[in-house]
mmCIF file of C-alpha atoms in Angstrom:
data_model
loop_
_atom_site.group_PDB
_atom_site.id
_atom_site.type_symbol
_atom_site.label_atom_id
_atom_site.label_comp_id
_atom_site.label_asym_id
_atom_site.label_seq_id
_atom_site.Cartn_x
_atom_site.Cartn_y
_atom_site.Cartn_z
ATOM 1 C CA SER A 1 83.515 -15.172 -39.715
ATOM 2 C CA ASP A 2 80.112 -16.097 -41.276
ATOM 3 C CA CYS A 3 79.897 -19.152 -38.628
ATOM 4 C CA THR A 4 80.613 -16.940 -35.865
ATOM 5 C CA CYS A 5 77.585 -14.614 -36.999
ATOM 6 C CA SER A 6 75.333 -17.357 -37.300
ATOM 7 C CA LYS A 7 76.276 -18.824 -33.919
ATOM 8 C CA ALA A 8 75.716 -15.110 -32.291
ATOM 9 C CA ARG A 9 72.545 -14.703 -34.079
ATOM 10 C CA LYS A 10 71.154 -18.160 -32.697
ATOM 11 C CA ALA A 11 72.417 -17.212 -29.289
ATOM 12 C CA THR A 12 70.625 -13.975 -29.006
ATOM 13 C CA SER A 13 67.418 -14.747 -30.855
ATOM 14 C CA GLY A 14 65.850 -16.241 -27.715
ATOM 15 C CA LEU A 15 66.685 -13.469 -25.362
ATOM 16 C CA PRO A 16 64.112 -11.379 -24.128
ATOM 17 C CA GLY A 17 64.236 -7.742 -25.899
ATOM 18 C CA THR A 18 66.452 -8.683 -28.741
ATOM 19 C CA LEU A 19 64.971 -8.527 -32.377
ATOM 20 C CA ASP A 20 65.822 -11.150 -34.875
ATOM 21 C CA PRO A 21 67.379 -9.456 -38.181
ATOM 22 C CA ARG A 22 64.230 -11.079 -40.280
ATOM 23 C CA GLU A 23 61.721 -9.061 -38.052
ATOM 24 C CA ARG A 24 63.324 -5.780 -38.539
ATOM 25 C CA LEU A 25 61.399 -2.790 -40.074
ATOM 26 C CA GLY A 26 60.730 -3.052 -43.748
ATOM 27 C CA SER A 27 60.937 -6.931 -44.148
ATOM 28 C CA HIS A 28 58.339 -9.296 -45.270
ATOM 29 C CA ARG A 29 57.834 -11.082 -41.947
ATOM 30 C CA ARG A 30 56.332 -8.699 -39.531
ATOM 31 C CA ARG A 31 54.328 -9.400 -36.329
ATOM 32 C CA LYS A 32 50.883 -9.741 -36.456
ATOM 33 C CA LYS A 33 48.575 -6.730 -34.934
ATOM 34 C CA PRO A 34 46.742 -7.412 -31.915
ATOM 35 C CA PRO A 35 43.357 -8.227 -31.945
ATOM 36 C CA PRO A 36 40.933 -5.328 -31.235
ATOM 37 C CA MET A 37 39.403 -4.984 -28.035
ATOM 38 C CA ALA A 38 36.116 -6.387 -27.371
ATOM 39 C CA GLN A 39 33.174 -3.675 -27.219
ATOM 40 C CA PRO A 40 30.964 -3.545 -24.274
ATOM 41 C CA ALA A 41 27.787 -5.261 -24.966
ATOM 42 C CA ARG A 42 24.530 -3.077 -25.630
ATOM 43 C CA ILE A 43 21.979 -4.776 -23.411
ATOM 44 C CA GLU A 44 19.058 -3.156 -22.274
ATOM 45 C CA ARG A 45 18.079 -3.397 -18.678
ATOM 46 C CA PRO A 46 15.138 -2.369 -16.791
ATOM 47 C CA MET A 47 15.285 0.200 -14.092
ATOM 48 C CA THR A 48 14.714 -0.571 -10.426
ATOM 49 C CA PHE A 49 11.905 0.535 -8.389
ATOM 50 C CA LEU A 50 13.941 3.349 -6.478
ATOM 51 C CA GLY A 51 15.214 4.335 -9.946
ATOM 52 C CA GLU A 52 11.826 4.471 -11.374
ATOM 53 C CA LEU A 53 10.518 6.805 -8.166
ATOM 54 C CA MET A 54 13.768 9.095 -8.546
ATOM 55 C CA TYR A 55 12.871 9.472 -12.334
ATOM 56 C CA GLU A 56 9.184 9.946 -11.772
ATOM 57 C CA TRP A 57 9.980 12.782 -9.257
ATOM 58 C CA THR A 58 12.213 14.547 -11.932
ATOM 59 C CA GLU A 59 9.275 14.583 -14.281
ATOM 60 C CA MET A 60 6.806 16.230 -11.547
ATOM 61 C CA GLY A 61 8.742 19.429 -11.449
ATOM 62 C CA PRO A 62 11.688 21.285 -10.112
ATOM 63 C CA ARG A 63 10.508 20.713 -6.330
ATOM 64 C CA PHE A 64 11.291 17.293 -6.873
ATOM 65 C CA GLU A 65 14.745 17.993 -8.319
ATOM 66 C CA THR A 66 16.626 14.541 -7.695
ATOM 67 C CA VAL A 67 19.961 15.707 -9.595
ATOM 68 C CA ILE A 68 23.019 15.198 -7.275
ATOM 69 C CA THR A 69 25.766 18.099 -7.447
ATOM 70 C CA THR A 70 29.288 17.461 -6.368
ATOM 71 C CA VAL A 71 31.952 20.100 -6.185
ATOM 72 C CA LEU A 72 35.710 18.975 -6.092
ATOM 73 C CA HIS A 73 38.479 21.631 -5.379
ATOM 74 C CA PHE A 74 42.027 21.417 -6.835
ATOM 75 C CA ASP A 75 44.790 23.434 -6.206
ATOM 76 C CA LYS A 76 45.909 23.895 -9.808
ATOM 77 C CA VAL A 77 44.023 23.899 -13.249
ATOM 78 C CA VAL A 78 42.905 20.892 -14.509
ATOM 79 C CA ASP A 79 43.649 19.372 -17.916
ATOM 80 C CA ARG A 80 40.445 18.795 -19.891
ATOM 81 C CA LYS A 81 42.158 15.977 -22.151
ATOM 82 C CA LEU A 82 43.242 14.247 -18.497
ATOM 83 C CA VAL A 83 39.455 14.442 -17.319
ATOM 84 C CA GLU A 84 38.085 13.135 -20.355
ATOM 85 C CA ALA A 85 40.704 10.084 -20.162
ATOM 86 C CA ILE A 86 39.680 9.241 -16.586
ATOM 87 C CA ILE A 87 36.088 9.491 -17.579
ATOM 88 C CA HIS A 88 36.431 7.045 -20.572
ATOM 89 C CA GLU A 89 38.743 4.604 -18.209
ATOM 90 C CA ARG A 90 36.750 4.987 -15.038
ATOM 91 C CA LEU A 91 33.310 5.988 -15.574
ATOM 92 C CA LEU A 92 32.124 4.615 -18.715
ATOM 93 C CA VAL A 93 32.591 1.489 -17.788
ATOM 94 C CA PHE A 94 29.469 1.561 -15.913
ATOM 95 C CA ASP A 95 26.412 0.809 -18.141
ATOM 96 C CA ARG A 96 24.169 3.592 -16.738
ATOM 97 C CA PHE A 97 26.785 6.263 -17.734
ATOM 98 C CA ARG A 98 26.507 5.352 -21.229
ATOM 99 C CA SER A 99 22.871 4.699 -21.361
ATOM 100 C CA ILE A 100 19.622 6.742 -21.586
ATOM 101 C CA VAL A 101 16.093 6.264 -20.162
ATOM 102 C CA LYS A 102 13.291 4.858 -22.682
ATOM 103 C CA LEU A 103 9.747 4.014 -21.815
ATOM 104 C CA ASN A 104 8.744 0.304 -22.127
ATOM 105 C CA ALA A 105 5.260 0.745 -23.824
ATOM 106 C CA ARG A 106 4.086 -2.587 -22.647
ATOM 107 C CA SER A 107 4.793 -2.335 -19.018
ATOM 108 C CA HIS A 108 4.603 1.370 -18.859
ATOM 109 C CA THR A 109 8.134 1.199 -17.092
ATOM 110 C CA HIS A 110 11.504 2.817 -18.036
ATOM 111 C CA LYS A 111 14.508 0.892 -18.853
ATOM 112 C CA TRP A 112 18.194 1.930 -19.642
ATOM 113 C CA THR A 113 19.031 1.668 -23.298
ATOM 114 C CA PRO A 114 23.243 1.887 -24.210
ATOM 115 C CA LEU A 115 24.207 4.222 -26.710
ATOM 116 C CA GLU A 116 26.761 3.371 -29.264
ATOM 117 C CA ARG A 117 28.944 6.637 -28.641
ATOM 118 C CA VAL A 118 28.876 9.164 -25.782
ATOM 119 C CA LYS A 119 29.371 12.866 -26.989
ATOM 120 C CA MET A 120 31.875 14.313 -24.604
ATOM 121 C CA GLY A 121 31.084 17.609 -25.795
ATOM 122 C CA TYR A 122 27.789 17.997 -23.958
ATOM 123 C CA HIS A 123 29.080 15.607 -21.108
ATOM 124 C CA LEU A 124 32.316 17.605 -20.070
ATOM 125 C CA VAL A 125 32.005 21.469 -20.530
ATOM 126 C CA GLU A 126 34.631 24.082 -19.787
ATOM 127 C CA HIS A 127 32.951 26.998 -18.108
ATOM 128 C CA ARG A 128 34.501 30.528 -17.342
ATOM 129 C CA LEU A 129 33.129 32.418 -14.333
ATOM 130 C CA PRO A 130 33.062 36.302 -14.674
ATOM 131 C CA PRO A 131 35.969 38.153 -12.949
ATOM 132 C CA PRO A 132 37.228 37.992 -10.458
ATOM 133 C CA GLY A 133 36.192 33.976 -10.599
ATOM 134 C CA THR A 134 36.224 33.847 -6.620
ATOM 135 C CA ARG A 135 33.945 31.271 -4.570
ATOM 136 C CA LYS A 136 31.023 33.727 -4.738
ATOM 137 C CA GLU A 137 31.176 33.586 -8.658
ATOM 138 C CA LEU A 138 31.503 29.765 -8.424
ATOM 139 C CA GLU A 139 28.553 29.436 -5.975
ATOM 140 C CA ALA A 140 26.314 31.595 -8.224
ATOM 141 C CA PHE A 141 27.288 29.438 -11.240
ATOM 142 C CA ILE A 142 26.359 26.326 -9.160
ATOM 143 C CA SER A 143 23.173 27.838 -8.337
ATOM 144 C CA ARG A 144 22.038 28.301 -11.784
ATOM 145 C CA ALA A 145 23.302 24.860 -12.860
ATOM 146 C CA TYR A 146 21.459 23.288 -10.368
ATOM 147 C CA SER A 147 17.948 24.241 -11.606
ATOM 148 C CA GLU A 148 18.607 23.108 -15.011
ATOM 149 C CA PRO A 149 17.244 19.768 -15.953
ATOM 150 C CA LEU A 150 19.624 17.218 -17.467
ATOM 151 C CA ASP A 151 18.889 16.381 -21.430
ATOM 152 C CA PRO A 152 16.987 12.987 -21.403
ATOM 153 C CA ASN A 153 18.567 12.409 -25.094
ATOM 154 C CA HIS A 154 22.036 11.979 -23.410
ATOM 155 C CA PRO A 155 22.965 9.973 -20.273
ATOM 156 C CA LEU A 156 21.825 11.556 -17.251
ATOM 157 C CA TRP A 157 25.089 12.924 -15.966
ATOM 158 C CA ARG A 158 27.287 16.069 -16.541
ATOM 159 C CA PHE A 159 30.847 17.491 -15.713
ATOM 160 C CA TYR A 160 32.067 21.014 -15.722
ATOM 161 C CA ILE A 161 35.615 22.302 -15.318
ATOM 162 C CA VAL A 162 35.634 25.653 -13.794
ATOM 163 C CA PRO A 163 38.966 27.587 -13.537
ATOM 164 C CA LEU A 164 39.050 29.864 -10.582
ATOM 165 C CA ALA A 165 41.282 32.719 -9.413
ATOM 166 C CA GLY A 166 44.851 32.141 -8.378
ATOM 167 C CA HIS A 167 45.246 29.562 -10.987
ATOM 168 C CA LYS A 168 43.003 27.162 -9.018
ATOM 169 C CA CYS A 169 39.873 24.887 -10.294
ATOM 170 C CA ALA A 170 36.992 23.238 -9.385
ATOM 171 C CA VAL A 171 34.997 20.396 -11.045
ATOM 172 C CA VAL A 172 31.178 20.333 -10.693
ATOM 173 C CA THR A 173 29.657 16.973 -11.372
ATOM 174 C CA ARG A 174 25.967 16.435 -11.866
ATOM 175 C CA ILE A 175 24.653 13.037 -11.753
ATOM 176 C CA HIS A 176 20.982 11.809 -11.577
ATOM 177 C CA HIS A 177 19.852 9.952 -8.556
ATOM 178 C CA SER A 178 18.253 7.298 -10.835
ATOM 179 C CA VAL A 179 21.555 6.476 -11.818
ATOM 180 C CA GLY A 180 22.571 5.090 -8.426
ATOM 181 C CA ASP A 181 21.692 5.644 -4.867
ATOM 182 C CA GLY A 182 24.276 7.781 -2.392
ATOM 183 C CA VAL A 183 26.746 4.848 -1.654
ATOM 184 C CA THR A 184 27.154 4.087 -5.317
ATOM 185 C CA LEU A 185 27.641 7.390 -6.350
ATOM 186 C CA VAL A 186 30.088 8.140 -3.426
ATOM 187 C CA GLN A 187 32.480 4.945 -4.608
ATOM 188 C CA VAL A 188 32.066 6.033 -8.160
ATOM 189 C CA MET A 189 33.556 9.481 -7.292
ATOM 190 C CA LEU A 190 36.383 8.050 -5.379
ATOM 191 C CA SER A 191 37.411 5.900 -7.933
ATOM 192 C CA LEU A 192 37.486 8.977 -10.449
ATOM 193 C CA MET A 193 39.859 10.486 -7.890
ATOM 194 C CA GLY A 194 42.157 7.341 -7.602
ATOM 195 C CA ARG A 195 41.569 6.842 -3.888
ATOM 196 C CA ALA A 196 42.087 3.575 -2.097
ATOM 197 C CA GLU A 197 38.551 3.619 -0.445
ATOM 198 C CA ALA A 198 37.011 2.923 -3.855
ATOM 199 C CA LYS A 199 38.439 -0.570 -3.786
ATOM 200 C CA LYS A 200 36.785 -1.441 -0.624
ATOM 201 C CA GLN A 201 33.387 -3.255 -1.248
ATOM 202 C CA PRO A 202 30.631 -1.765 0.742
ATOM 203 C CA ARG A 203 28.760 -4.155 3.217
ATOM 204 C CA VAL A 204 25.867 -5.946 1.645
ATOM 205 C CA MET A 205 22.682 -6.772 3.793
ATOM 206 C CA LYS A 206 21.508 -10.277 3.598
ATOM 207 C CA LYS A 207 18.564 -11.016 1.349
ATOM 208 C CA ARG A 208 15.401 -11.372 3.631
ATOM 209 C CA ARG A 209 12.304 -13.599 3.389
ATOM 210 C CA PRO A 210 9.219 -11.968 1.546
ATOM 211 C CA VAL A 211 7.132 -10.330 4.171
ATOM 212 C CA SER A 212 3.553 -11.283 4.422
ATOM 213 C CA TRP A 213 0.355 -9.165 4.557
ATOM 214 C CA VAL A 214 -0.313 -10.223 8.082
ATOM 215 C CA GLN A 215 3.110 -9.044 9.279
ATOM 216 C CA THR A 216 2.747 -5.685 7.237
ATOM 217 C CA LEU A 217 -0.800 -4.980 8.872
ATOM 218 C CA ALA A 218 1.096 -5.668 12.339
ATOM 219 C CA ASN A 219 3.761 -2.978 11.500
ATOM 220 C CA PRO A 220 2.193 0.426 10.790
ATOM 221 C CA LEU A 221 5.195 2.061 9.166
ATOM 222 C CA ARG A 222 5.635 -1.093 6.850
ATOM 223 C CA PHE A 223 2.047 -0.883 5.972
ATOM 224 C CA SER A 224 1.931 2.667 5.136
ATOM 225 C CA SER A 225 4.855 2.031 2.934
ATOM 226 C CA ARG A 226 3.131 -0.640 1.120
ATOM 227 C CA CYS A 227 0.131 1.322 0.676
ATOM 228 C CA PHE A 228 2.189 4.113 -1.212
ATOM 229 C CA GLN A 229 3.740 1.476 -3.367
ATOM 230 C CA PHE A 230 0.310 0.403 -4.357
ATOM 231 C CA ALA A 231 -1.211 4.029 -4.898
ATOM 232 C CA ALA A 232 1.888 5.017 -7.005
ATOM 233 C CA GLY A 233 1.479 1.980 -9.198
ATOM 234 C CA VAL A 234 -2.238 2.900 -9.644
ATOM 235 C CA ALA A 235 -1.764 6.358 -10.260
ATOM 236 C CA LYS A 236 1.104 5.461 -12.716
ATOM 237 C CA GLY A 237 -1.183 3.158 -14.426
ATOM 238 C CA PHE A 238 -4.253 5.845 -14.899
ATOM 239 C CA ALA A 239 -1.620 8.287 -16.026
ATOM 240 C CA TYR A 240 -0.961 6.008 -19.045
#
């Protein structure tokens, strides 16, 4: 019988899904724990020219508000834990959603500085509307939230879970325009909803050669754009 057991143990030890008796719970030989997942690198990145422009407009006052507000409607109440898990899995993989904006004192420009930890208590809020909780109350809440500036001590985005009447729900997202342009943020929102359109890469224009000042003077629209960029840079230098 001992010989039969040893042969059976040898025959089944190599099969997938079988557990060798020496590796059972309580034995001295245990499987090694998997290595911890690598954390994303905390690298400071300079803000692009358009990002600088959008961020500067926000500092000028509420008339130049550049926070993009989106409303997503659902036929049932959304679970907060599920939304938080989706944010961690599909949103925080992008550096700018984990970074705050800081001023570079030497160049007088801004940069994205990643944080060690994103406070979900600030970024994901459950808001209760006054009764009856219909579309009218939702639009009033969006109007108030739209005029509230985002806290620069946190990454420039915020989500609200708003239950509605009839066991429905709305998710209001607010993302600063300096985080990305319209096409990029549309791709991000589609990825949060698990849409197949988010996997499609947007068309990228070919890189053009730098335009000389002679060509700029020949085109009035291009000339006015270059003058605006130059004036904005000079005014920014005098401001500091």
